[in-house]
Amino acid sequence: MPSNVISRLLDSGPGDEIGVLETVFQAAPFPIAIVDHAAALLFANGTFRREWMGDSRQPTALSAILHPGDQDSFHQTIQGLTLDSPAERLELRVPDPNGSQRWVLATFAPLGKDLKGQLLSAVHLTDITDQRRQVEELIERESRWDNALVSSVSGVWDHNYATGQKYYSPVWRQIRGMSPEDPLAASTKEWLELVHPDDHDHVIHAIERQNAGDPAYAVFDYRERHKQGHWIWIECRGACVEWDANGKATRVVGTDTDITARKAAEETTAQMSRRLDMALEISGIGVYESDFSTGEVEWDERMFRIYGLAKSEEVKIGGLWENFLHPDDAARVQANVLANIEEGKRFSDEYRVILRDGSERVVRTRTMSFVDGNGHQKMVGANWDVTADVTLHRELERAKTLAEARNRELEAARSSIEHNAMHDYLTDLPNRRYLDEMLDRVAAECARDRHGIAILHIDLDRFKQINDTLGHSAGDMMLKHAAKVLKGTIRKGDFVARIGGDEFVILSKFEGSPRKLSHLADRIIKELRKPVSYEGHDCRFGASIGIACHTGVEVDARQLLLNADIALYRAKNRGRNRHEFFSADTQNEIISTKRISDEILLALERDEFIPYYQLQFDAATLEISGVETLARWMHPERGMLSPDKFLEMAEELDVVSVIDGTILDKALADFRDWRSNGLSIPKLSVNVSYRRLHDASLSRKLKKLKIEPGTVSFELLESIFLDDCDDDILKNLARIKKLGIDIEIDDFGTGHASIISLLRLNPRALKIDRELVRLVSQSQKQRKMVGSIIEIGKSLNIEVVAEGVETTEQIRILRDLGCDVLQGYALARPMPRSSIPDFILSGRWRTGESTQPDGRKRHATDN
């Protein structure tokens, strides 16, 4: 706060100025008091009274708490201060009630003059008893040395330049953490390396001046590194005691004192001083004084800051400040000021002001009035900008009002929130969380009432196809329909939940009759299989259900849910749209399936999948027209396994594409090897899975294999494919054809491929399924059907292959019907790559003989 402002604030007379600064000084965290020029105690904050006055009443003079021997020096210091004096410091004694005394460092700072022209000062006391005692002890030690010119500590040093000898006392070493055995620095340069870098120049200059006898450098301080690594402050006192004929110093004696603690105390004092300055600044309090006799007003810097003004603005009563008052507050505020001035009261007020930039602020004021020595009516006070506080209070009030208004809504919404937390948002059925609670509750009821519990785990069949083809909106409608069917089918007291995706769970009491559960499951399946109309589409789906039930006091409901899931897995594997009960066999089947799954993955790592080959023959000439590649698993324990033993599980593991790729790579290597050895095999056909055809990078991978165009064809299953294939697959097939790889349709006649789909796909060949070929020699109807397929192929310029040819009679009939290619046991069985050369060279298929896998010969007509 500027001294001229403080001076004006203090013109009000003794005591009144304390009320103005009371808020600031009372909040200070250190002891501070205010005295007048006669050392009368005008104010002491709480910290000062606690630390230096105890429980005694406030004395009239501050010197009353001091030692009688220090009171004169105290008064002299106070009386010697002027308004422009810097802060003075004085060491004083303060007696304790127990008879002891404490030393304090008193700091005096002029604040300003009162109306009588007397200077008022702030006094801050710092306890330096410990430091004082240390100094006294050092002084006592110094007195023991006759030759010490200036000493305040006991670390004595003696530099005799005439003899070149130097002496350092044990205490001198202790100050630096050195033992008597530690070597000293060999030179001044080496010693200077221990001096703090910031003190280097100062120390060199001070030593030179001290040796020269300059009294200004008889004492100086600096920082030196302690042996343990930290910095210590040293006060060096020294004087020359011997000179040569030319007056040059030949011996300098002195003492070093560790003043680290004193420096720390001084820093503490300085820190407390800074805190006071900061408290005055960060409080944001603006102080003013108004003279109603002259109309003059004095504002400090923070007042101008509060009102957004420059310090050059002139402030007069009835002018600047009054113009800032909000029109709705102006009359009340000015009337309040006048009323309290007349009564001479202290008062507080809060009002709005409108600044020049148009912003509205809220100001709080504390004010007091007085009459100065000249009879002038004056008012002094402080302003705070409390806009943020008022805004916050209003916001809190508004928030409280809103909260009370919303309480009813929240209470009403609470039950809705609880419902939503426990129910599926789409079907409004209980969700998995609710099911978990019900499982625990029903298990407890079972233990208490000794009745049973049954769980039906339901999974919708073909739901994914509906969701993928008609979109998620159709899928959502199907789920809502399923939920409605389940709620309408279950028995009273049953609990149904949707636990995720297209899975539902029914929790029911079990009365010991699995037949009732079976009937319930059948009703659910029957109802869910009924078509549902969606945007002109008849959507059909079904359900697979796993059932687990238990009776007894020790019911593990969560394990029962797991058992129902296992039974569901079995129901889906057995054809879907059915229900299965959990049993030990079911669990063993799951374990076995898991074991096979693990073995398949391990077989891929060990490269146990190998190709087998079945030769194909021209129906008219019985010349070899190609070879079909068949996948086999060379199981280390179970021997050679055909696809029916592993293909379904491989599909579930999504590794059929990997197996296809492995078989293709090995078959191409074998095919090239046969041809390089002169074996006449025109082409190689390889099965490719439907899933692999979704691989966008398939054509790029095939291109790297450098397949000779026209030598390889891919066989696709007609039963899973033709009419259902999407555009992405058709694009992939088009890319494959561009690489010179032909397409063949396998198992034709068992699916539902249309002529349109055949035309769209345009395969090179189609293979008549073995079930149609098997009865061709026994049924005229069957022959006509096969003949029709052959005619369709010829009309579309598609080669027709008959697979599963077992007898010479079938060979004759198929040849007569116009079939192009024959494949089957009557001509050649599947065989490993190593058997192909011998078989071709022997030509034994022309004699009606084929070879068993073990090498034994069999006739083509053998069963």
Coordinates of N, CA and C in Angstrom, one line a residue, residues 722 737 742-746 748 753-768 788-801 818-821:
L722 N -24.9 -71.9 -54.6 CA -25.2 -71.2 -55.9 C -26.1 -70.0 -55.7
K737 N -11.2 -66.9 -62.3 CA -11.3 -67.3 -63.6 C -10.3 -66.6 -64.5
D742 N -10.4 -73.0 -63.4 CA -11.8 -73.3 -63.7 C -12.6 -73.5 -62.4
I743 N -14.0 -73.4 -62.6 CA -14.9 -73.6 -61.5 C -15.7 -74.9 -61.8
E744 N -15.9 -75.8 -60.8 CA -16.7 -76.9 -60.9 C -17.7 -76.9 -59.7
I745 N -18.9 -77.4 -60.0 CA -19.9 -77.5 -59.0 C -20.0 -79.0 -58.5
D746 N -19.7 -79.2 -57.2 CA -19.7 -80.5 -56.6 C -21.0 -80.8 -56.0
F748 N -23.8 -81.9 -57.3 CA -24.9 -81.3 -57.9 C -26.1 -82.3 -57.9
A753 N -29.8 -75.3 -56.7 CA -29.3 -74.4 -57.7 C -30.3 -74.3 -58.8
S754 N -30.5 -73.1 -59.3 CA -31.4 -72.8 -60.4 C -30.6 -72.7 -61.7
I755 N -31.3 -72.8 -62.8 CA -30.6 -72.7 -64.1 C -30.0 -71.3 -64.2
I756 N -30.7 -70.3 -63.6 CA -30.2 -68.9 -63.7 C -28.8 -68.8 -63.0
S757 N -28.8 -69.5 -61.8 CA -27.5 -69.4 -61.1 C -26.4 -70.1 -61.8
L758 N -26.7 -71.2 -62.5 CA -25.7 -71.9 -63.3 C -25.2 -71.0 -64.5
L759 N -26.1 -70.3 -65.1 CA -25.7 -69.3 -66.1 C -24.9 -68.2 -65.6
R760 N -25.3 -67.7 -64.4 CA -24.5 -66.6 -63.8 C -23.1 -67.0 -63.4
L761 N -23.0 -68.2 -62.9 CA -21.7 -68.7 -62.5 C -20.8 -69.2 -63.6
N762 N -21.5 -69.9 -64.6 CA -20.9 -70.4 -65.8 C -19.7 -71.3 -65.4
P763 N -19.9 -72.5 -64.7 CA -18.8 -73.4 -64.3 C -18.3 -74.2 -65.5
R764 N -17.1 -74.7 -65.4 CA -16.6 -75.5 -66.4 C -17.2 -76.9 -66.4
A765 N -17.6 -77.4 -65.2 CA -18.1 -78.7 -65.0 C -19.0 -78.8 -63.8
L766 N -19.9 -79.7 -63.8 CA -20.7 -80.0 -62.6 C -20.6 -81.5 -62.3
K767 N -20.6 -81.9 -61.0 CA -20.4 -83.3 -60.6 C -21.8 -83.7 -60.0
I768 N -22.3 -84.8 -60.6 CA -23.5 -85.4 -60.1 C -23.3 -86.1 -58.8
S788 N -31.4 -86.2 -67.3 CA -31.8 -84.8 -67.4 C -30.7 -83.9 -67.0
I789 N -30.0 -84.2 -65.9 CA -28.9 -83.4 -65.5 C -27.8 -83.3 -66.5
I790 N -27.6 -84.5 -67.2 CA -26.5 -84.5 -68.3 C -27.0 -83.6 -69.4
E791 N -28.3 -83.7 -69.8 CA -28.8 -82.9 -70.8 C -28.7 -81.4 -70.5
I792 N -29.0 -81.1 -69.2 CA -28.9 -79.6 -68.8 C -27.4 -79.2 -69.0
G793 N -26.5 -80.0 -68.6 CA -25.1 -79.7 -68.8 C -24.7 -79.5 -70.2
K794 N -25.1 -80.4 -71.1 CA -24.8 -80.3 -72.5 C -25.4 -79.0 -73.1
S795 N -26.7 -78.7 -72.7 CA -27.3 -77.5 -73.3 C -26.6 -76.2 -72.8
L796 N -26.0 -76.3 -71.7 CA -25.3 -75.1 -71.2 C -23.8 -75.2 -71.5
N797 N -23.4 -76.2 -72.3 CA -22.0 -76.4 -72.6 C -21.1 -76.6 -71.4
I798 N -21.6 -77.3 -70.4 CA -21.0 -77.6 -69.1 C -20.6 -79.1 -69.1
E799 N -19.4 -79.4 -68.8 CA -19.0 -80.8 -68.7 C -19.7 -81.5 -67.5
V800 N -20.1 -82.8 -67.6 CA -20.8 -83.4 -66.5 C -19.9 -84.6 -66.0
V801 N -19.7 -84.6 -64.7 CA -18.8 -85.6 -64.0 C -19.7 -86.4 -63.1
G818 N -24.5 -90.3 -71.9 CA -23.7 -89.2 -72.4 C -22.9 -88.5 -71.3
C819 N -22.6 -89.1 -70.2 CA -21.8 -88.5 -69.1 C -20.4 -88.3 -69.7
D820 N -19.7 -87.2 -69.3 CA -18.4 -86.9 -69.9 C -17.3 -87.6 -69.1
V821 N -17.3 -87.5 -67.7 CA -16.2 -88.0 -66.9 C -16.8 -88.8 -65.8

